[in-house]
mmCIF file of C-alpha atoms and ligand atoms in Angstrom:
data_model
loop_
_atom_site.group_PDB
_atom_site.id
_atom_site.type_symbol
_atom_site.label_atom_id
_atom_site.label_comp_id
_atom_site.label_asym_id
_atom_site.label_seq_id
_atom_site.Cartn_x
_atom_site.Cartn_y
_atom_site.Cartn_z
ATOM 1 C CA UNK A 7 22.018 13.569 19.770
ATOM 2 C CA UNK A 8 24.988 11.649 21.172
ATOM 3 C CA UNK A 9 26.366 12.851 24.491
ATOM 4 C CA UNK A 10 29.868 12.136 23.574
ATOM 5 C CA UNK A 11 30.926 13.872 20.465
ATOM 6 C CA UNK A 12 34.042 13.743 18.405
ATOM 7 C CA UNK A 13 36.786 15.726 20.115
ATOM 8 C CA UNK A 14 37.309 19.334 19.048
ATOM 9 C CA UNK A 15 34.086 19.734 16.988
ATOM 10 C CA UNK A 16 31.650 22.459 18.169
ATOM 11 C CA UNK A 17 28.226 20.998 18.984
ATOM 12 C CA UNK A 18 26.796 22.669 15.897
ATOM 13 C CA UNK A 19 29.437 21.200 13.595
ATOM 14 C CA UNK A 20 29.128 17.836 15.178
ATOM 15 C CA UNK A 21 25.341 17.782 14.601
ATOM 16 C CA UNK A 22 25.918 18.858 11.065
ATOM 17 C CA UNK A 23 28.435 16.060 10.516
ATOM 18 C CA UNK A 24 25.846 13.571 11.773
ATOM 19 C CA UNK A 25 22.981 15.170 9.737
ATOM 20 C CA UNK A 26 24.811 14.698 6.455
ATOM 21 C CA UNK A 27 26.577 11.371 7.047
ATOM 22 C CA UNK A 28 25.211 9.270 9.872
ATOM 23 C CA UNK A 29 23.392 6.252 8.492
ATOM 24 C CA UNK A 30 22.872 4.375 11.753
ATOM 25 C CA UNK A 31 20.750 1.158 11.423
ATOM 26 C CA UNK A 32 17.668 1.282 13.587
ATOM 27 C CA UNK A 33 18.935 -1.635 15.711
ATOM 28 C CA UNK A 34 22.104 0.181 16.554
ATOM 29 C CA UNK A 35 20.158 3.351 17.461
ATOM 30 C CA UNK A 36 18.054 1.275 19.844
ATOM 31 C CA UNK A 37 21.102 -0.253 21.414
ATOM 32 C CA UNK A 38 22.748 3.161 21.796
ATOM 33 C CA UNK A 39 19.596 4.609 23.462
ATOM 34 C CA UNK A 40 19.393 1.626 25.892
ATOM 35 C CA UNK A 41 23.184 1.905 26.637
ATOM 36 C CA UNK A 42 22.712 5.585 27.550
ATOM 37 C CA UNK A 43 20.549 4.585 30.416
ATOM 38 C CA UNK A 44 23.447 2.561 31.835
ATOM 39 C CA UNK A 45 25.622 4.145 34.499
ATOM 40 C CA UNK A 46 28.767 3.649 32.286
ATOM 41 C CA UNK A 47 26.819 4.523 29.101
ATOM 42 C CA UNK A 48 29.391 7.189 28.072
ATOM 43 C CA UNK A 49 31.852 4.223 27.412
ATOM 44 C CA UNK A 50 30.087 3.127 24.276
ATOM 45 C CA UNK A 51 31.440 4.171 20.887
ATOM 46 C CA UNK A 52 29.915 7.112 19.141
ATOM 47 C CA UNK A 53 27.594 6.288 16.227
ATOM 48 C CA UNK A 54 29.907 7.966 13.638
ATOM 49 C CA UNK A 55 32.741 5.821 14.945
ATOM 50 C CA UNK A 56 30.691 2.651 14.690
ATOM 51 C CA UNK A 57 29.913 3.593 11.062
ATOM 52 C CA UNK A 58 33.616 4.285 10.434
ATOM 53 C CA UNK A 59 34.481 0.820 11.796
ATOM 54 C CA UNK A 60 31.901 -0.790 9.502
ATOM 55 C CA UNK A 61 33.242 1.306 6.585
ATOM 56 C CA UNK A 62 36.752 -0.005 7.293
ATOM 57 C CA UNK A 63 35.721 -3.608 7.568
ATOM 58 C CA UNK A 64 34.026 -3.455 4.145
ATOM 59 C CA UNK A 65 36.954 -1.543 2.674
ATOM 60 C CA UNK A 66 39.456 -4.211 3.524
ATOM 61 C CA UNK A 67 36.945 -7.043 2.789
ATOM 62 C CA UNK A 68 37.319 -8.434 6.364
ATOM 63 C CA UNK A 69 35.906 -11.737 7.347
ATOM 64 C CA UNK A 70 37.581 -12.728 10.609
ATOM 65 C CA UNK A 71 37.578 -9.998 13.229
ATOM 66 C CA UNK A 72 38.390 -9.421 16.841
ATOM 67 C CA UNK A 73 36.516 -7.182 19.285
ATOM 68 C CA UNK A 74 38.382 -6.515 22.577
ATOM 69 C CA UNK A 75 36.084 -5.046 25.018
ATOM 70 C CA UNK A 76 32.459 -5.758 24.240
ATOM 71 C CA UNK A 77 30.420 -3.732 26.854
ATOM 72 C CA UNK A 78 26.859 -3.581 25.412
ATOM 73 C CA UNK A 79 28.018 -4.783 22.061
ATOM 74 C CA UNK A 80 27.765 -1.701 19.798
ATOM 75 C CA UNK A 81 31.070 -2.092 18.001
ATOM 76 C CA UNK A 82 30.662 -5.946 17.657
ATOM 77 C CA UNK A 83 27.234 -5.309 16.078
ATOM 78 C CA UNK A 84 28.345 -2.526 13.873
ATOM 79 C CA UNK A 85 31.218 -4.744 12.571
ATOM 80 C CA UNK A 86 29.049 -7.912 12.315
ATOM 81 C CA UNK A 87 26.499 -6.152 10.198
ATOM 82 C CA UNK A 88 29.235 -5.084 7.836
ATOM 83 C CA UNK A 89 30.554 -8.602 7.380
ATOM 84 C CA UNK A 90 29.649 -11.125 4.758
ATOM 85 C CA UNK A 91 27.332 -13.948 6.138
ATOM 86 C CA UNK A 92 30.436 -16.167 6.424
ATOM 87 C CA UNK A 93 32.162 -13.421 8.571
ATOM 88 C CA UNK A 94 33.068 -13.811 12.161
ATOM 89 C CA UNK A 95 33.634 -11.677 15.222
ATOM 90 C CA UNK A 96 35.536 -13.037 18.207
ATOM 91 C CA UNK A 97 34.159 -10.832 21.021
ATOM 92 C CA UNK A 98 36.124 -10.656 24.254
ATOM 93 C CA UNK A 99 34.824 -9.408 27.597
ATOM 94 C CA UNK A 100 34.765 -10.507 31.209
ATOM 95 C CA UNK A 101 31.382 -9.055 32.244
ATOM 96 C CA UNK A 102 28.595 -11.658 32.097
ATOM 97 C CA UNK A 103 25.854 -9.083 32.985
ATOM 98 C CA UNK A 104 26.547 -6.197 30.556
ATOM 99 C CA UNK A 105 27.268 -8.652 27.651
ATOM 100 C CA UNK A 106 23.713 -9.980 28.051
ATOM 101 C CA UNK A 107 22.573 -6.706 26.590
ATOM 102 C CA UNK A 108 24.957 -7.203 23.724
ATOM 103 C CA UNK A 109 23.783 -10.757 23.024
ATOM 104 C CA UNK A 110 20.089 -9.642 23.089
ATOM 105 C CA UNK A 111 20.811 -7.067 20.358
ATOM 106 C CA UNK A 112 23.011 -9.442 18.301
ATOM 107 C CA UNK A 113 20.010 -11.894 18.326
ATOM 108 C CA UNK A 114 17.540 -9.116 17.406
ATOM 109 C CA UNK A 115 19.774 -8.010 14.485
ATOM 110 C CA UNK A 116 20.006 -11.555 13.158
ATOM 111 C CA UNK A 117 23.779 -11.697 13.350
ATOM 112 C CA UNK A 118 24.263 -13.654 16.594
ATOM 113 C CA UNK A 119 25.635 -16.573 14.516
ATOM 114 C CA UNK A 120 28.530 -14.301 13.388
ATOM 115 C CA UNK A 121 29.580 -13.350 16.916
ATOM 116 C CA UNK A 122 31.391 -15.596 19.239
ATOM 117 C CA UNK A 123 31.339 -14.238 22.871
ATOM 118 C CA UNK A 124 34.350 -15.290 24.937
ATOM 119 C CA UNK A 125 33.700 -14.426 28.618
ATOM 120 C CA UNK A 126 37.331 -14.388 29.929
ATOM 121 C CA UNK A 127 40.194 -12.052 30.182
ATOM 122 C CA UNK A 128 40.870 -11.020 26.622
ATOM 123 C CA UNK A 129 44.634 -11.833 26.964
ATOM 124 C CA UNK A 130 43.696 -15.405 27.732
ATOM 125 C CA UNK A 131 41.370 -15.631 24.746
ATOM 126 C CA UNK A 132 43.956 -14.164 22.444
ATOM 127 C CA UNK A 133 46.788 -16.329 23.851
ATOM 128 C CA UNK A 134 44.478 -19.321 23.238
ATOM 129 C CA UNK A 135 43.853 -18.272 19.625
ATOM 130 C CA UNK A 136 47.612 -18.041 19.064
ATOM 131 C CA UNK A 137 48.329 -21.320 20.655
ATOM 132 C CA UNK A 138 45.848 -23.021 18.395
ATOM 133 C CA UNK A 139 47.554 -21.884 15.231
ATOM 134 C CA UNK A 140 45.490 -18.820 14.336
ATOM 135 C CA UNK A 141 48.288 -16.349 13.862
ATOM 136 C CA UNK A 142 48.028 -14.456 10.658
ATOM 137 C CA UNK A 143 44.431 -15.373 10.119
ATOM 138 C CA UNK A 144 42.416 -12.258 11.207
ATOM 139 C CA UNK A 145 41.634 -9.329 9.094
ATOM 140 C CA UNK A 146 40.516 -6.767 11.625
ATOM 141 C CA UNK A 147 40.626 -5.953 15.290
ATOM 142 C CA UNK A 148 38.969 -3.373 17.395
ATOM 143 C CA UNK A 149 40.617 -2.611 20.855
ATOM 144 C CA UNK A 150 38.475 -0.715 23.398
ATOM 145 C CA UNK A 151 39.078 -2.199 26.768
ATOM 146 C CA UNK A 152 41.218 -1.497 29.909
ATOM 147 C CA UNK A 153 43.844 0.938 28.778
ATOM 148 C CA UNK A 154 46.622 -0.533 31.016
ATOM 149 C CA UNK A 155 46.578 -3.551 28.831
ATOM 150 C CA UNK A 156 46.369 -1.737 25.500
ATOM 151 C CA UNK A 157 49.883 -2.592 24.423
ATOM 152 C CA UNK A 158 49.428 -6.286 25.303
ATOM 153 C CA UNK A 159 46.224 -6.458 23.329
ATOM 154 C CA UNK A 160 47.940 -4.757 20.497
ATOM 155 C CA UNK A 161 50.877 -7.134 20.442
ATOM 156 C CA UNK A 162 48.640 -10.166 20.351
ATOM 157 C CA UNK A 163 46.264 -8.734 17.883
ATOM 158 C CA UNK A 164 49.210 -7.878 15.597
ATOM 159 C CA UNK A 165 50.315 -11.483 15.691
ATOM 160 C CA UNK A 166 46.791 -12.751 14.923
ATOM 161 C CA UNK A 167 46.392 -10.374 11.967
ATOM 162 C CA UNK A 168 47.369 -11.232 8.466
ATOM 163 C CA UNK A 169 49.685 -8.789 6.665
ATOM 164 C CA UNK A 170 47.568 -5.956 5.454
ATOM 165 C CA UNK A 171 45.127 -6.476 8.298
ATOM 166 C CA UNK A 172 43.973 -3.576 10.367
ATOM 167 C CA UNK A 173 43.847 -2.831 14.078
ATOM 168 C CA UNK A 174 41.686 0.157 15.307
ATOM 169 C CA UNK A 175 42.291 1.387 18.916
ATOM 170 C CA UNK A 176 39.857 3.583 20.723
ATOM 171 C CA UNK A 177 40.330 6.586 23.191
ATOM 172 C CA UNK A 178 43.922 7.304 22.278
ATOM 173 C CA UNK A 179 43.367 11.007 22.904
ATOM 174 C CA UNK A 180 41.422 10.449 26.208
ATOM 175 C CA UNK A 181 39.245 13.521 26.116
ATOM 176 C CA UNK A 182 42.359 15.625 25.412
ATOM 177 C CA UNK A 183 44.055 14.569 28.711
ATOM 178 C CA UNK A 184 47.032 13.171 26.903
ATOM 179 C CA UNK A 185 48.334 16.757 26.581
ATOM 180 C CA UNK A 186 47.564 17.809 30.131
ATOM 181 C CA UNK A 187 51.009 17.614 31.883
ATOM 182 C CA UNK A 188 49.283 17.679 35.308
ATOM 183 C CA UNK A 189 47.411 14.515 34.615
ATOM 184 C CA UNK A 190 49.554 11.547 35.620
ATOM 185 C CA UNK A 191 46.855 9.118 36.174
ATOM 186 C CA UNK A 192 47.806 5.554 35.319
ATOM 187 C CA UNK A 193 45.243 5.407 32.511
ATOM 188 C CA UNK A 194 46.451 8.577 30.840
ATOM 189 C CA UNK A 195 50.118 7.498 31.262
ATOM 190 C CA UNK A 196 49.321 4.095 29.722
ATOM 191 C CA UNK A 197 47.724 5.795 26.753
ATOM 192 C CA UNK A 198 50.681 8.195 26.225
ATOM 193 C CA UNK A 199 53.083 5.199 26.444
ATOM 194 C CA UNK A 200 50.969 3.270 24.008
ATOM 195 C CA UNK A 201 50.911 6.049 21.514
ATOM 196 C CA UNK A 202 54.613 6.629 21.821
ATOM 197 C CA UNK A 203 55.416 2.902 21.227
ATOM 198 C CA UNK A 204 53.243 2.711 18.093
ATOM 199 C CA UNK A 205 54.868 5.757 16.750
ATOM 200 C CA UNK A 206 58.190 3.911 16.782
ATOM 201 C CA UNK A 207 56.810 0.554 15.657
ATOM 202 C CA UNK A 208 57.919 -0.102 12.079
ATOM 203 C CA UNK A 209 55.853 -3.259 11.792
ATOM 204 C CA UNK A 210 52.804 -1.063 10.986
ATOM 205 C CA UNK A 211 51.568 1.668 8.862
ATOM 206 C CA UNK A 212 49.970 4.248 11.208
ATOM 207 C CA UNK A 213 47.307 6.858 11.259
ATOM 208 C CA UNK A 214 45.668 8.505 14.325
ATOM 209 C CA UNK A 215 42.230 9.741 13.350
ATOM 210 C CA UNK A 216 40.613 12.393 15.591
ATOM 211 C CA UNK A 217 37.203 10.850 15.388
ATOM 212 C CA UNK A 218 35.277 10.333 18.656
ATOM 213 C CA UNK A 219 37.845 10.122 21.440
ATOM 214 C CA UNK A 220 40.732 9.510 19.077
ATOM 215 C CA UNK A 221 41.127 6.298 16.990
ATOM 216 C CA UNK A 222 44.469 4.912 15.969
ATOM 217 C CA UNK A 223 44.615 2.759 12.859
ATOM 218 C CA UNK A 224 47.610 0.277 12.541
ATOM 219 C CA UNK A 225 47.948 -1.610 9.424
ATOM 220 C CA UNK A 226 50.165 -4.705 9.642
ATOM 221 C CA UNK A 227 53.048 -4.581 7.167
ATOM 222 C CA UNK A 228 54.420 -7.615 5.379
ATOM 223 C CA UNK A 229 57.453 -9.028 7.156
HETATM 224 CA CA1 CA B 328 35.978 3.512 24.044
#
């Protein structure tokens, strides 16, 4: 059982949802189990969310993808397994230690050649991709990193995406704290501000899906 269920579902209903829909590959289950031993283990995406990302990637026929915030590599791996052999994940994270776990599992799953890890601030990596002429060339992006930079990541990913491409952004309901008026912590305020900005952004089609901790889907419209 996952410790971090989708918001608003009773434990019984969550277990039922998993029992009739979760098809988690064994390698991802192993990675999830190992990550739960880590002190920040609750940060990893839930299995039904990983499956949903893989579903979206297949649905839009994605080949080039971005993963902002790698941690132990669950989302990168879920996406990489859903890509065709020619597919690519540009994985961005600053932490050389935790991403060693990620790289070990990418190797074990046989998809390490599809995932390029960039150990640097993600904004630097994204700026570099833009400055080397890669705007409008990505199909999919998953943003799950420091919330204070969410809008900056989103802006750059939006430029890197082709029209019709999709950005998925995690933790946009922040355990329900977005509607707690007494919670004025910078992270919560950053998420509220981010959600409000996307609501007004007519460059995208928008859907906020209450899976896991809240996942916003932003589809880039044609100019
Ligand atoms: Ca997350």
